[in-house]
């Protein structure tokens, strides 16, 4: 165990900007870093998943003396039920996001909101075609109506035919597997409801049956996320490469600084637009203008589409307030620490909640409604300008740390870049580089921050270790935030950290795209927010189809070195179900049952081809991820040789 893990202190971060704020503060204003220390020791029953609070007789904790719950539930039932409920929580949150975007588009079509429009009609046509609609001769609104009908059906239908968004985005092999194993979700909402019922006291006690329901729920999560990504692109545009900056140094003492925090682009896009229109009001208050900046996945959304700088990621979300120069923090849903309000009390910063189901006591609440979106966004900017006038100049202290970040790599953007090398078959650029041994594979870095490990350290170590070993890296969520803040998401990082193969691959792409791209390509390719893990999976499906295999054969792994949320549990679970080796750097709460743990680590591999890897040490994590990629590259080569030599498919049927 590393020294940092043995001795938790209240400055557990490797982000130099965060460290400056924490050192200056030295525990005076309480932050998550202090609360983590105060929380020790944490309960090991909860930690290993063997605490059941599902009925009012509980909590039941499994011990030597009490080897079953009061109702007789075994540890494996309790662990499996808790796991399914965590996946369901994550799927519920993502579904909430996707559903909100669907409502907004429906209201737009019905003429109830005038502030939104179809920003990307090409994406609309691509999505429509993908989900099996004919696009010929249809005007945009008609097509959108048909797309929305299918989205609503995938969210709500009770019948058993496959959800269209699943069928359209995974391989045929995966669909067969889901049918064989009976884990096809009927719809997003139905599956979430089923899981809550199935895990009620006294319903399902069979751990394998429960885990399979968990996998089904994870697929429902995937469908909700994919719909959210696709429809967000239709509304706000499909991301293209864009360059900006990241870390606390983006806060400008001469501007009205507004942090956008949470997840849903419906609000943040409007605030960014309103800010651009209201410069004069800010100048009248004595500021040079208005500067928006992002936190968490809202930050990723507005960085990807608008080039808005990223101020920080999940764990350090309280710290921008402690620079004394943040005028407002506008939040919508998910991953928002209620603590931001208490920190803001020590400063002039206004915390502005915006969603009816996501409030923090004592904050300003500007209820966001689609029909008055721009009006609400302007109201928020006024509050920020008012706060700017109340700043205390002697409390302002902004760490001068920021890094260049090049982001905006939607699947479409990546294919465009590859197309400069191979216009007829862009994805072959990536698969050829793996076939030739120039690249070792692809890794999706996903997930959060978690104080169980040193903030940002696991992310940074895994990124550097994989890059040095020629892995093509894509990232989403708060690990993308780490890469951006620490200077790992730009062209300079390629020269510093990439192995020879990866460097040559990226240089080749730069040369082929000379004159087309404004910036050279980065070490880590930012694919967006956590719902945009759907984009990263599309890349996997494209690679599988190019090789003519199912996804469990593709040297493409996922890694969440600092996973924290239920959403991360849901995403990790669909990564496994969809065939990926999935590394998690913070062991989840399932080790209390060897049976359930074994299903995640081994049985999942046998049945689905994907599997979990728990490894908390970042250096060892790099080794196990590389081993997972190498095993697949080797098998791919053997299977291909066998296929050519013996003209048979049979040998490649297993994983
Ligand atoms: O959805 S990575 S801490 S912000 S859950 Fe949350 Fe985790 Fe960050 Fe985005 Ni994703
Ligand atoms: Fe205890 Fe069973 Fe109730 Fe869980 S469901 S709290 S194990 S009695």
XYZ file of C-alpha atoms and ligand atoms in Angstrom:
673
model
C 0.000 0.000 0.000
C 1.371 3.428 -0.918
C 2.268 5.976 1.756
C -0.522 8.296 0.574
C -3.135 5.607 1.133
C -1.887 4.664 4.577
C -1.978 8.208 5.887
C -4.966 10.116 4.639
C -4.299 13.834 4.970
C -6.449 16.713 3.958
C -4.381 17.632 0.895
C -4.782 14.414 -1.079
C -4.259 15.719 -4.604
C -1.556 15.890 -7.284
C -3.224 18.805 -9.056
C -0.815 21.707 -8.352
C -3.595 24.300 -8.512
C -5.818 22.396 -6.073
C -2.820 21.872 -3.806
C -2.104 25.609 -3.672
C -5.656 26.357 -2.553
C -5.646 23.553 0.033
C -2.278 24.576 1.456
C -3.300 28.184 1.806
C -6.596 27.189 3.381
C -5.017 24.581 5.664
C -8.353 23.180 6.816
C -9.861 26.539 7.839
C -12.770 26.174 5.432
C -13.890 22.571 5.455
C -13.661 20.728 2.128
C -14.192 17.144 0.942
C -10.481 16.544 1.597
C -11.061 17.307 5.316
C -14.311 15.361 5.519
C -12.600 12.280 4.089
C -10.107 12.355 6.953
C -12.878 12.910 9.516
C -14.828 9.981 8.061
C -12.093 7.422 8.846
C -12.388 4.607 9.633
C -15.173 3.787 7.194
C -17.488 0.833 7.753
C -16.202 -2.386 6.242
C -19.659 -3.964 6.055
C -20.799 -1.269 3.675
C -17.454 -1.277 1.926
C -17.741 -4.951 0.993
C -21.473 -4.842 0.224
C -22.688 -7.066 3.079
C -24.886 -4.502 4.819
C -28.572 -4.774 3.911
C -30.960 -1.897 4.635
C -33.633 -2.970 2.212
C -36.284 -3.566 4.884
C -37.002 -1.975 8.244
C -35.708 -4.976 10.202
C -32.219 -4.008 9.053
C -29.530 -3.017 8.886
C -28.446 -6.659 8.682
C -24.697 -7.126 8.537
C -23.063 -10.443 7.764
C -20.644 -11.563 10.486
C -19.292 -14.888 11.772
C -22.053 -14.886 14.386
C -24.803 -13.822 11.973
C -24.057 -15.478 8.671
C -27.438 -14.538 7.162
C -29.787 -11.556 7.354
C -32.839 -11.746 9.628
C -34.929 -12.929 6.654
C -32.277 -15.537 5.873
C -30.708 -13.649 2.954
C -27.183 -14.925 2.267
C -24.268 -12.582 1.717
C -24.451 -13.318 -2.011
C -28.074 -12.152 -2.161
C -27.329 -8.998 -0.190
C -24.253 -8.127 -2.272
C -26.027 -8.831 -5.578
C -29.086 -6.801 -4.547
C -26.951 -3.839 -3.511
C -25.055 -4.037 -6.791
C -28.244 -4.106 -8.875
C -29.567 -1.110 -6.929
C -26.344 0.817 -7.609
C -26.577 0.090 -11.343
C -30.229 1.115 -11.246
C -29.346 4.414 -9.536
C -26.828 5.158 -12.265
C -29.226 4.193 -15.037
C -31.919 6.344 -13.411
C -29.653 9.390 -13.422
C -28.619 8.959 -17.054
C -32.207 8.265 -18.068
C -33.255 11.469 -16.339
C -30.792 13.349 -18.533
C -31.881 11.648 -21.782
C -35.577 12.047 -20.984
C -35.135 15.768 -20.338
C -33.590 16.227 -23.772
C -36.459 14.261 -25.355
C -39.060 16.477 -23.599
C -37.287 19.580 -24.792
C -37.216 18.432 -28.404
C -40.899 17.503 -28.244
C -41.728 20.941 -26.861
C -39.626 22.511 -29.588
C -41.573 20.609 -32.259
C -44.853 21.635 -30.656
C -43.769 25.278 -30.749
C -43.760 25.548 -26.935
C -40.135 26.649 -26.755
C -38.584 29.037 -29.239
C -35.094 29.065 -27.771
C -33.951 25.721 -29.186
C -33.527 24.626 -32.790
C -32.046 21.780 -34.821
C -28.408 22.834 -34.841
C -27.114 19.768 -36.674
C -29.511 18.462 -39.351
C -26.805 16.145 -40.735
C -26.578 14.397 -37.381
C -30.354 14.097 -37.334
C -30.230 12.309 -40.683
C -27.378 10.047 -39.570
C -29.219 9.090 -36.387
C -32.462 8.496 -38.284
C -30.741 6.246 -40.801
C -28.907 4.407 -38.074
C -32.102 3.522 -36.242
C -33.666 2.275 -39.453
C -35.737 5.214 -40.700
C -35.870 6.209 -44.322
C -34.770 9.811 -44.719
C -35.578 10.330 -48.413
C -37.703 13.378 -49.127
C -38.446 14.063 -45.469
C -38.087 17.538 -44.068
C -36.185 18.006 -40.800
C -39.108 18.408 -38.443
C -40.907 15.397 -39.826
C -37.773 13.313 -39.444
C -37.167 14.572 -35.927
C -40.740 13.639 -35.000
C -40.136 10.075 -36.182
C -36.797 9.873 -34.361
C -38.452 11.100 -31.166
C -41.213 8.523 -31.441
C -38.579 5.790 -31.443
C -36.691 7.455 -28.578
C -39.896 7.596 -26.510
C -40.608 3.972 -27.404
C -37.099 2.879 -26.338
C -37.695 4.673 -23.064
C -41.180 3.359 -22.349
C -42.354 0.363 -24.393
C -43.561 -2.777 -22.650
C -43.264 -5.164 -25.596
C -40.259 -7.441 -26.013
C -38.764 -6.483 -29.377
C -35.249 -5.017 -29.145
C -34.761 -1.341 -28.395
C -33.799 0.343 -31.636
C -30.912 2.319 -30.157
C -29.324 -0.888 -28.896
C -29.823 -2.844 -32.098
C -28.479 0.027 -34.197
C -25.279 0.597 -32.268
C -23.900 -2.817 -31.256
C -22.707 -5.791 -33.298
C -25.030 -8.598 -34.416
C -23.029 -10.917 -32.168
C -23.851 -8.810 -29.114
C -27.566 -8.757 -29.951
C -27.586 -12.565 -30.255
C -25.818 -12.852 -26.931
C -28.345 -10.583 -25.208
C -31.220 -12.612 -26.643
C -29.613 -15.932 -25.657
C -29.019 -14.724 -22.110
C -32.407 -13.046 -21.875
C -31.027 -9.636 -20.932
C -32.588 -7.526 -23.702
C -34.202 -4.560 -21.963
C -37.817 -3.955 -22.964
C -37.199 -0.250 -22.460
C -35.200 2.074 -20.238
C -37.939 3.009 -17.773
C -39.384 -0.498 -17.579
C -36.043 -2.069 -16.790
C -35.269 0.452 -14.057
C -38.657 -0.224 -12.483
C -38.190 -4.007 -12.810
C -34.879 -3.808 -10.981
C -36.340 -1.905 -8.056
C -39.112 -4.509 -7.767
C -36.795 -7.477 -8.155
C -34.523 -6.202 -5.367
C -37.342 -5.510 -2.898
C -37.287 -7.479 0.340
C -38.309 -11.060 -0.229
C -38.272 -11.137 -4.035
C -35.189 -12.444 -5.860
C -32.637 -14.309 -3.707
C -30.699 -15.877 -6.599
C -27.420 -13.985 -7.047
C -26.897 -15.028 -10.668
C -30.431 -14.048 -11.630
C -29.923 -10.747 -9.835
C -26.615 -10.077 -11.548
C -28.189 -10.797 -14.946
C -30.895 -8.250 -14.144
C -28.051 -5.874 -13.278
C -26.575 -6.442 -16.735
C -29.946 -5.831 -18.342
C -30.257 -2.598 -16.387
C -26.778 -1.585 -17.496
C -27.886 -2.068 -21.115
C -30.897 0.138 -20.382
C -28.380 2.673 -19.077
C -26.425 2.416 -22.339
C -29.580 3.025 -24.387
C -30.533 6.097 -22.331
C -27.011 7.483 -22.659
C -26.820 6.897 -26.388
C -30.117 8.668 -26.919
C -28.888 11.562 -24.741
C -25.680 11.929 -26.764
C -27.338 11.666 -30.170
C -30.136 14.095 -29.409
C -27.764 16.569 -27.714
C -25.742 16.614 -30.930
C -28.902 17.254 -32.975
C -29.785 20.161 -30.672
C -26.392 21.718 -30.109
C -24.092 20.325 -32.794
C -21.715 17.378 -33.051
C -18.386 18.284 -31.438
C -15.403 19.144 -33.621
C -11.795 19.762 -32.503
C -11.525 22.875 -30.393
C -8.751 24.334 -28.253
C -9.177 25.906 -24.848
C -7.609 25.918 -21.371
C -8.089 24.067 -18.114
C -7.479 24.453 -14.383
C -8.067 27.128 -11.741
C -5.882 29.614 -13.602
C -8.699 30.132 -16.138
C -10.486 32.266 -13.525
C -9.904 35.856 -14.606
C -9.945 38.430 -11.793
C -11.129 41.142 -14.178
C -14.141 39.243 -15.496
C -17.478 38.136 -14.091
C -16.647 34.450 -13.598
C -19.443 31.900 -13.878
C -18.879 28.175 -13.311
C -21.304 25.782 -14.992
C -21.497 22.560 -13.039
C -23.496 19.373 -13.439
C -24.426 17.447 -16.543
C -27.137 18.605 -18.868
C -26.271 20.857 -21.838
C -29.867 22.153 -22.043
C -29.151 24.829 -19.478
C -25.421 25.394 -19.842
C -25.612 26.014 -23.607
C -28.169 28.733 -22.907
C -26.058 30.360 -20.188
C -23.059 30.442 -22.538
C -25.222 32.087 -25.219
C -26.695 34.594 -22.773
C -23.224 35.454 -21.442
C -22.080 36.313 -24.976
C -25.055 38.668 -25.342
C -24.651 40.393 -21.982
C -21.077 41.660 -22.074
C -22.306 45.280 -21.892
C -24.101 44.663 -18.571
C -20.914 43.182 -17.111
C -18.874 46.150 -18.350
C -21.363 48.529 -16.780
C -20.671 46.792 -13.457
C -16.937 47.448 -13.877
C -15.832 44.068 -15.238
C -14.039 43.485 -18.515
C -16.675 40.968 -19.567
C -18.151 37.588 -18.647
C -16.171 34.378 -18.497
C -17.969 31.025 -18.356
C -16.064 27.943 -17.265
C -17.069 24.357 -16.662
C -16.921 21.741 -13.906
C -17.645 17.989 -14.240
C -19.652 16.825 -17.254
C -21.405 20.116 -17.961
C -17.848 21.397 -18.267
C -17.089 18.641 -20.758
C -20.226 19.413 -22.781
C -19.498 23.133 -23.168
C -15.784 22.536 -23.704
C -16.518 20.051 -26.507
C -19.008 22.261 -28.337
C -18.145 25.846 -27.368
C -14.496 25.751 -26.316
C -15.470 26.972 -22.830
C -12.501 26.434 -20.464
C -12.666 23.751 -17.791
C -11.988 25.117 -14.314
C -11.776 21.838 -12.419
C -13.173 18.305 -12.010
C -15.378 16.533 -9.467
C -13.289 16.302 -6.333
C -11.991 19.870 -6.375
C -15.372 21.463 -7.142
C -15.336 23.512 -3.911
C -11.967 25.092 -4.687
C -12.882 27.569 -7.464
C -15.065 29.341 -4.867
C -12.028 29.613 -2.576
C -10.137 31.726 -5.126
C -12.458 34.576 -4.095
C -13.078 35.453 -7.750
C -15.864 33.077 -8.718
C -19.085 35.064 -8.869
C -21.598 32.307 -9.489
C -21.710 28.559 -9.624
C -24.697 27.417 -11.646
C -25.657 23.793 -11.129
C -28.173 21.430 -12.658
C -28.030 17.708 -11.793
C -25.612 15.000 -10.593
C -22.221 15.011 -8.877
C -22.849 18.365 -7.207
C -21.565 18.337 -3.628
C -24.079 20.035 -1.329
C -20.966 21.394 0.424
C -20.468 24.086 -2.227
C -23.145 26.134 -0.473
C -21.290 26.127 2.866
C -18.022 27.151 1.177
C -19.822 29.918 -0.728
C -21.053 31.327 2.594
C -17.464 32.363 3.311
C -17.301 34.303 0.015
C -19.486 36.429 -2.240
C -20.157 33.538 -4.652
C -23.780 32.777 -5.483
C -24.755 29.146 -5.799
C -27.637 28.947 -8.244
C -29.637 25.745 -8.483
C -31.827 25.385 -11.546
C -33.726 22.093 -11.515
C -36.912 21.397 -9.583
C -35.552 18.016 -8.450
C -32.050 19.157 -7.540
C -31.981 21.907 -4.914
C -29.528 22.869 -2.147
C -30.922 24.653 0.925
C -29.830 28.269 1.174
C -28.946 28.628 -2.516
C -30.509 30.886 -5.096
C -32.974 28.895 -7.177
C -33.762 29.978 -10.728
C -36.105 27.323 -11.983
C -35.129 26.418 -15.502
C -37.963 25.722 -17.896
C -37.560 24.941 -21.588
C -40.223 27.428 -22.625
C -38.315 30.315 -20.992
C -34.767 29.004 -21.356
C -33.008 32.191 -22.511
C -34.929 34.366 -20.066
C -33.800 32.107 -17.207
C -30.230 32.107 -18.491
C -30.233 35.932 -18.486
C -31.609 35.961 -14.940
C -28.692 33.764 -13.889
C -26.171 36.114 -15.508
C -27.728 39.112 -13.714
C -27.279 37.323 -10.380
C -23.626 36.705 -11.225
C -23.071 40.360 -12.165
C -24.672 41.464 -8.902
C -22.358 39.123 -7.000
C -19.329 40.509 -8.869
C -20.056 43.908 -7.314
C -19.821 42.317 -3.848
C -16.365 40.797 -4.287
C -13.809 41.260 -1.507
C -10.586 42.164 -3.350
C -8.278 41.145 -0.487
C -9.696 37.599 -0.536
C -8.826 37.025 -4.197
C -6.009 34.545 -4.744
C -6.045 32.544 -7.973
C -3.416 29.853 -8.564
C -1.663 30.718 -11.818
C -1.943 27.191 -13.136
C -3.639 26.318 -16.407
C -2.905 24.149 -19.419
C -3.792 24.109 -23.076
C -6.419 21.513 -23.982
C -7.525 20.319 -27.417
C -10.900 18.583 -27.163
C -13.999 17.943 -29.305
C -13.346 14.429 -30.595
C -16.765 13.008 -31.316
C -16.688 9.705 -33.221
C -17.491 11.705 -36.348
C -14.571 14.069 -35.699
C -12.175 11.149 -35.195
C -13.356 9.507 -38.410
C -12.851 12.809 -40.252
C -9.274 12.886 -39.014
C -8.687 9.271 -40.057
C -10.335 10.005 -43.415
C -7.451 12.294 -44.317
C -5.336 9.116 -44.431
C -7.908 6.667 -45.779
C -10.974 8.427 -47.207
C -12.649 5.175 -48.289
C -12.421 3.412 -44.946
C -11.361 5.765 -42.130
C -11.618 3.279 -39.229
C -9.075 1.057 -40.994
C -6.424 3.640 -40.105
C -6.861 2.658 -36.462
C -7.263 -1.094 -36.965
C -4.280 -1.197 -39.355
C -2.107 0.552 -36.764
C -3.048 -2.170 -34.255
C -2.553 -4.949 -36.810
C 0.905 -3.657 -37.642
C 1.874 -3.416 -33.974
C 2.331 0.366 -34.094
C -0.477 0.703 -31.529
C -1.118 -1.804 -28.771
C -4.864 -1.153 -28.689
C -7.376 1.438 -27.533
C -8.312 2.367 -23.976
C -11.317 4.394 -22.922
C -10.495 6.298 -19.744
C -13.720 6.999 -17.945
C -15.064 7.957 -14.574
C -14.762 10.119 -11.590
C -12.520 11.167 -8.734
C -12.571 9.311 -5.442
C -10.735 10.238 -2.242
C -9.948 6.588 -1.609
C -7.066 7.282 -3.969
C -4.923 10.378 -4.311
C -6.924 12.923 -6.355
C -5.951 12.809 -10.046
C -2.876 10.653 -9.388
C -4.335 7.351 -10.543
C -5.700 9.008 -13.679
C -2.415 10.683 -14.539
C -0.318 7.558 -13.867
C -2.553 5.290 -15.936
C -2.594 7.805 -18.816
C 1.193 8.213 -18.822
C 1.812 4.477 -18.457
C -0.518 3.506 -21.305
C 0.669 6.316 -23.588
C 4.299 5.258 -23.109
C 3.190 1.782 -24.211
C 1.589 3.020 -27.446
C -2.064 2.795 -26.489
C -4.487 5.089 -28.323
C -6.336 6.912 -25.540
C -9.841 8.325 -25.543
C -11.379 9.889 -22.437
C -14.675 11.111 -21.001
C -15.949 12.497 -17.692
C -13.685 13.547 -14.843
C -10.651 11.600 -16.024
C -10.787 13.798 -19.135
C -10.871 16.678 -16.631
C -7.658 15.433 -15.028
C -5.957 15.099 -18.401
C -7.052 18.609 -19.375
C -5.994 20.222 -16.077
C -2.620 18.508 -15.903
C -1.547 19.250 -19.476
C -2.029 15.709 -20.816
C -4.596 16.701 -23.431
C -2.503 18.678 -25.862
C 0.194 18.249 -28.506
C 3.077 18.934 -26.120
C 2.043 15.892 -24.090
C 2.420 13.731 -27.208
C 6.099 14.678 -27.412
C 6.622 14.184 -23.663
C 4.701 11.000 -22.930
C 3.832 9.020 -26.055
C 5.805 5.898 -26.921
C 7.404 5.797 -30.367
C 4.475 3.985 -32.026
C 1.789 6.282 -30.645
C 3.902 9.335 -31.431
C 4.390 8.209 -35.038
C 0.663 7.466 -35.366
C -0.362 10.912 -34.084
C 2.317 12.645 -36.203
C 1.009 10.800 -39.266
C -2.521 12.057 -38.504
C -1.209 15.606 -37.994
C 0.566 15.555 -41.351
C -2.427 14.151 -43.205
C -4.627 16.846 -41.660
C -2.197 19.750 -42.130
C -4.161 22.878 -43.004
C -7.419 21.243 -41.906
C -6.936 21.345 -38.141
C -6.142 24.528 -36.234
C -4.196 22.659 -33.572
C -2.035 19.569 -33.529
C -3.643 16.484 -32.029
C -3.394 15.688 -28.306
C -2.121 12.692 -26.352
C -5.582 11.877 -24.990
C -8.641 12.370 -27.209
C -11.542 13.948 -25.309
C -14.824 12.309 -26.370
C -17.062 14.245 -23.978
C -19.132 13.833 -20.865
C -20.032 10.528 -19.207
C -23.146 10.026 -21.342
C -20.737 10.307 -24.283
C -19.175 6.996 -23.347
C -21.705 5.988 -25.988
C -19.433 7.693 -28.549
C -16.453 5.765 -27.255
C -18.382 2.524 -27.583
C -19.386 3.370 -31.168
C -15.682 3.389 -31.948
C -15.443 -0.137 -30.537
C -18.357 -1.343 -32.692
C -16.768 0.212 -35.784
C -13.486 -1.575 -35.064
C -15.251 -4.912 -34.486
C -17.166 -4.581 -37.751
C -14.010 -3.668 -39.637
C -12.263 -6.788 -38.344
C -15.415 -8.856 -38.843
C -15.455 -10.041 -35.219
C -17.565 -9.410 -32.137
C -16.405 -6.812 -29.599
C -14.891 -9.304 -27.109
C -12.115 -9.820 -29.648
C -11.288 -6.147 -30.078
C -8.187 -4.914 -28.225
C -10.180 -2.124 -26.633
C -10.381 -1.840 -22.831
C -12.043 0.584 -20.440
C -10.425 1.985 -17.317
C -11.962 3.983 -14.470
C -8.987 4.547 -12.149
C -10.905 6.784 -9.695
C -14.512 5.551 -10.062
C -16.975 6.984 -7.554
C -20.632 7.254 -8.618
C -23.465 4.797 -9.240
C -23.384 6.037 -12.835
C -19.821 4.752 -13.079
C -20.989 1.353 -11.771
C -23.681 1.260 -14.471
C -21.246 2.285 -17.218
C -18.599 -0.201 -16.085
C -21.233 -2.937 -16.113
C -22.347 -2.224 -19.678
C -18.723 -2.022 -20.796
C -18.340 -5.608 -19.522
C -21.651 -6.741 -21.018
C -20.668 -5.163 -24.319
C -17.434 -7.144 -24.308
C -14.708 -4.933 -22.841
C -12.049 -5.719 -20.231
C -12.933 -3.062 -17.666
C -10.426 -1.910 -15.104
C -11.698 -0.203 -11.957
C -9.150 1.450 -9.675
C -11.396 1.562 -6.606
C -12.703 -1.896 -5.747
C -16.498 -1.727 -5.675
C -18.671 -2.942 -2.847
C -18.973 -6.573 -3.890
C -16.020 -8.341 -2.348
C -18.208 -9.483 0.580
C -19.459 -12.301 -1.648
C -16.855 -14.455 -3.350
C -19.619 -15.728 -5.607
C -20.726 -12.309 -6.912
C -17.109 -11.142 -7.126
C -16.303 -14.263 -9.138
C -19.178 -13.544 -11.521
C -17.788 -10.045 -12.162
C -14.207 -11.210 -12.612
C -14.553 -14.613 -14.287
C -18.069 -15.786 -15.193
C -18.751 -12.520 -17.032
C -15.744 -13.283 -19.203
C -16.960 -16.773 -20.030
C -20.461 -15.609 -20.917
C -19.990 -12.117 -22.352
C -16.299 -11.840 -23.199
C -15.961 -8.675 -21.130
C -14.845 -8.795 -17.507
C -13.892 -6.588 -14.589
C -10.369 -6.059 -13.287
C -10.022 -4.597 -9.780
C -6.596 -3.030 -9.350
C -5.997 -0.043 -7.109
C -2.274 0.412 -7.734
C -1.927 2.667 -10.817
C 1.367 1.139 -12.022
C 0.045 -2.399 -11.761
C -3.154 -1.215 -13.448
C -1.161 -0.252 -16.527
C 0.346 -3.739 -16.650
C -2.982 -5.555 -16.340
C -4.661 -3.361 -18.947
C -1.750 -3.922 -21.354
C -1.957 -7.652 -20.737
C -5.693 -7.596 -21.556
C -4.992 -5.739 -24.825
C -2.084 -8.002 -25.762
C -4.121 -11.143 -25.184
C -6.760 -9.876 -27.602
C -4.304 -8.698 -30.263
C -2.587 -12.069 -30.125
C -5.884 -13.974 -30.396
C -7.061 -11.744 -33.206
C -3.915 -12.562 -35.142
C -4.181 -16.308 -34.453
C -7.865 -16.363 -35.392
C -7.219 -14.437 -38.579
C -4.341 -16.731 -39.585
C -6.479 -19.807 -38.871
C -9.339 -18.353 -40.867
C -7.103 -17.682 -43.864
C -5.225 -20.961 -43.683
C -8.147 -23.303 -43.082
C -10.891 -21.170 -44.629
C -13.017 -21.655 -41.528
C -14.910 -19.365 -39.159
C -15.296 -21.986 -36.448
C -12.050 -21.389 -34.617
C -12.925 -17.765 -33.977
C -16.289 -18.429 -32.329
C -15.007 -18.378 -28.715
C -13.358 -15.459 -26.937
O -21.046 11.824 -15.208
S -17.123 11.251 -14.105
S -17.797 12.395 -10.933
S -19.121 14.340 -13.272
S -20.150 10.480 -12.579
Fe -19.671 12.632 -11.889
Fe -18.054 10.691 -12.221
Fe -17.363 13.092 -12.869
Fe -19.987 13.306 -14.971
Ni -19.461 10.873 -14.696
Fe -32.245 -7.872 6.813
Fe -33.501 -9.350 4.967
Fe -34.478 -6.973 5.678
Fe -32.215 -7.104 4.280
S -34.241 -7.730 3.578
S -32.618 -5.790 6.026
S -31.298 -8.982 5.083
S -34.284 -8.778 6.992
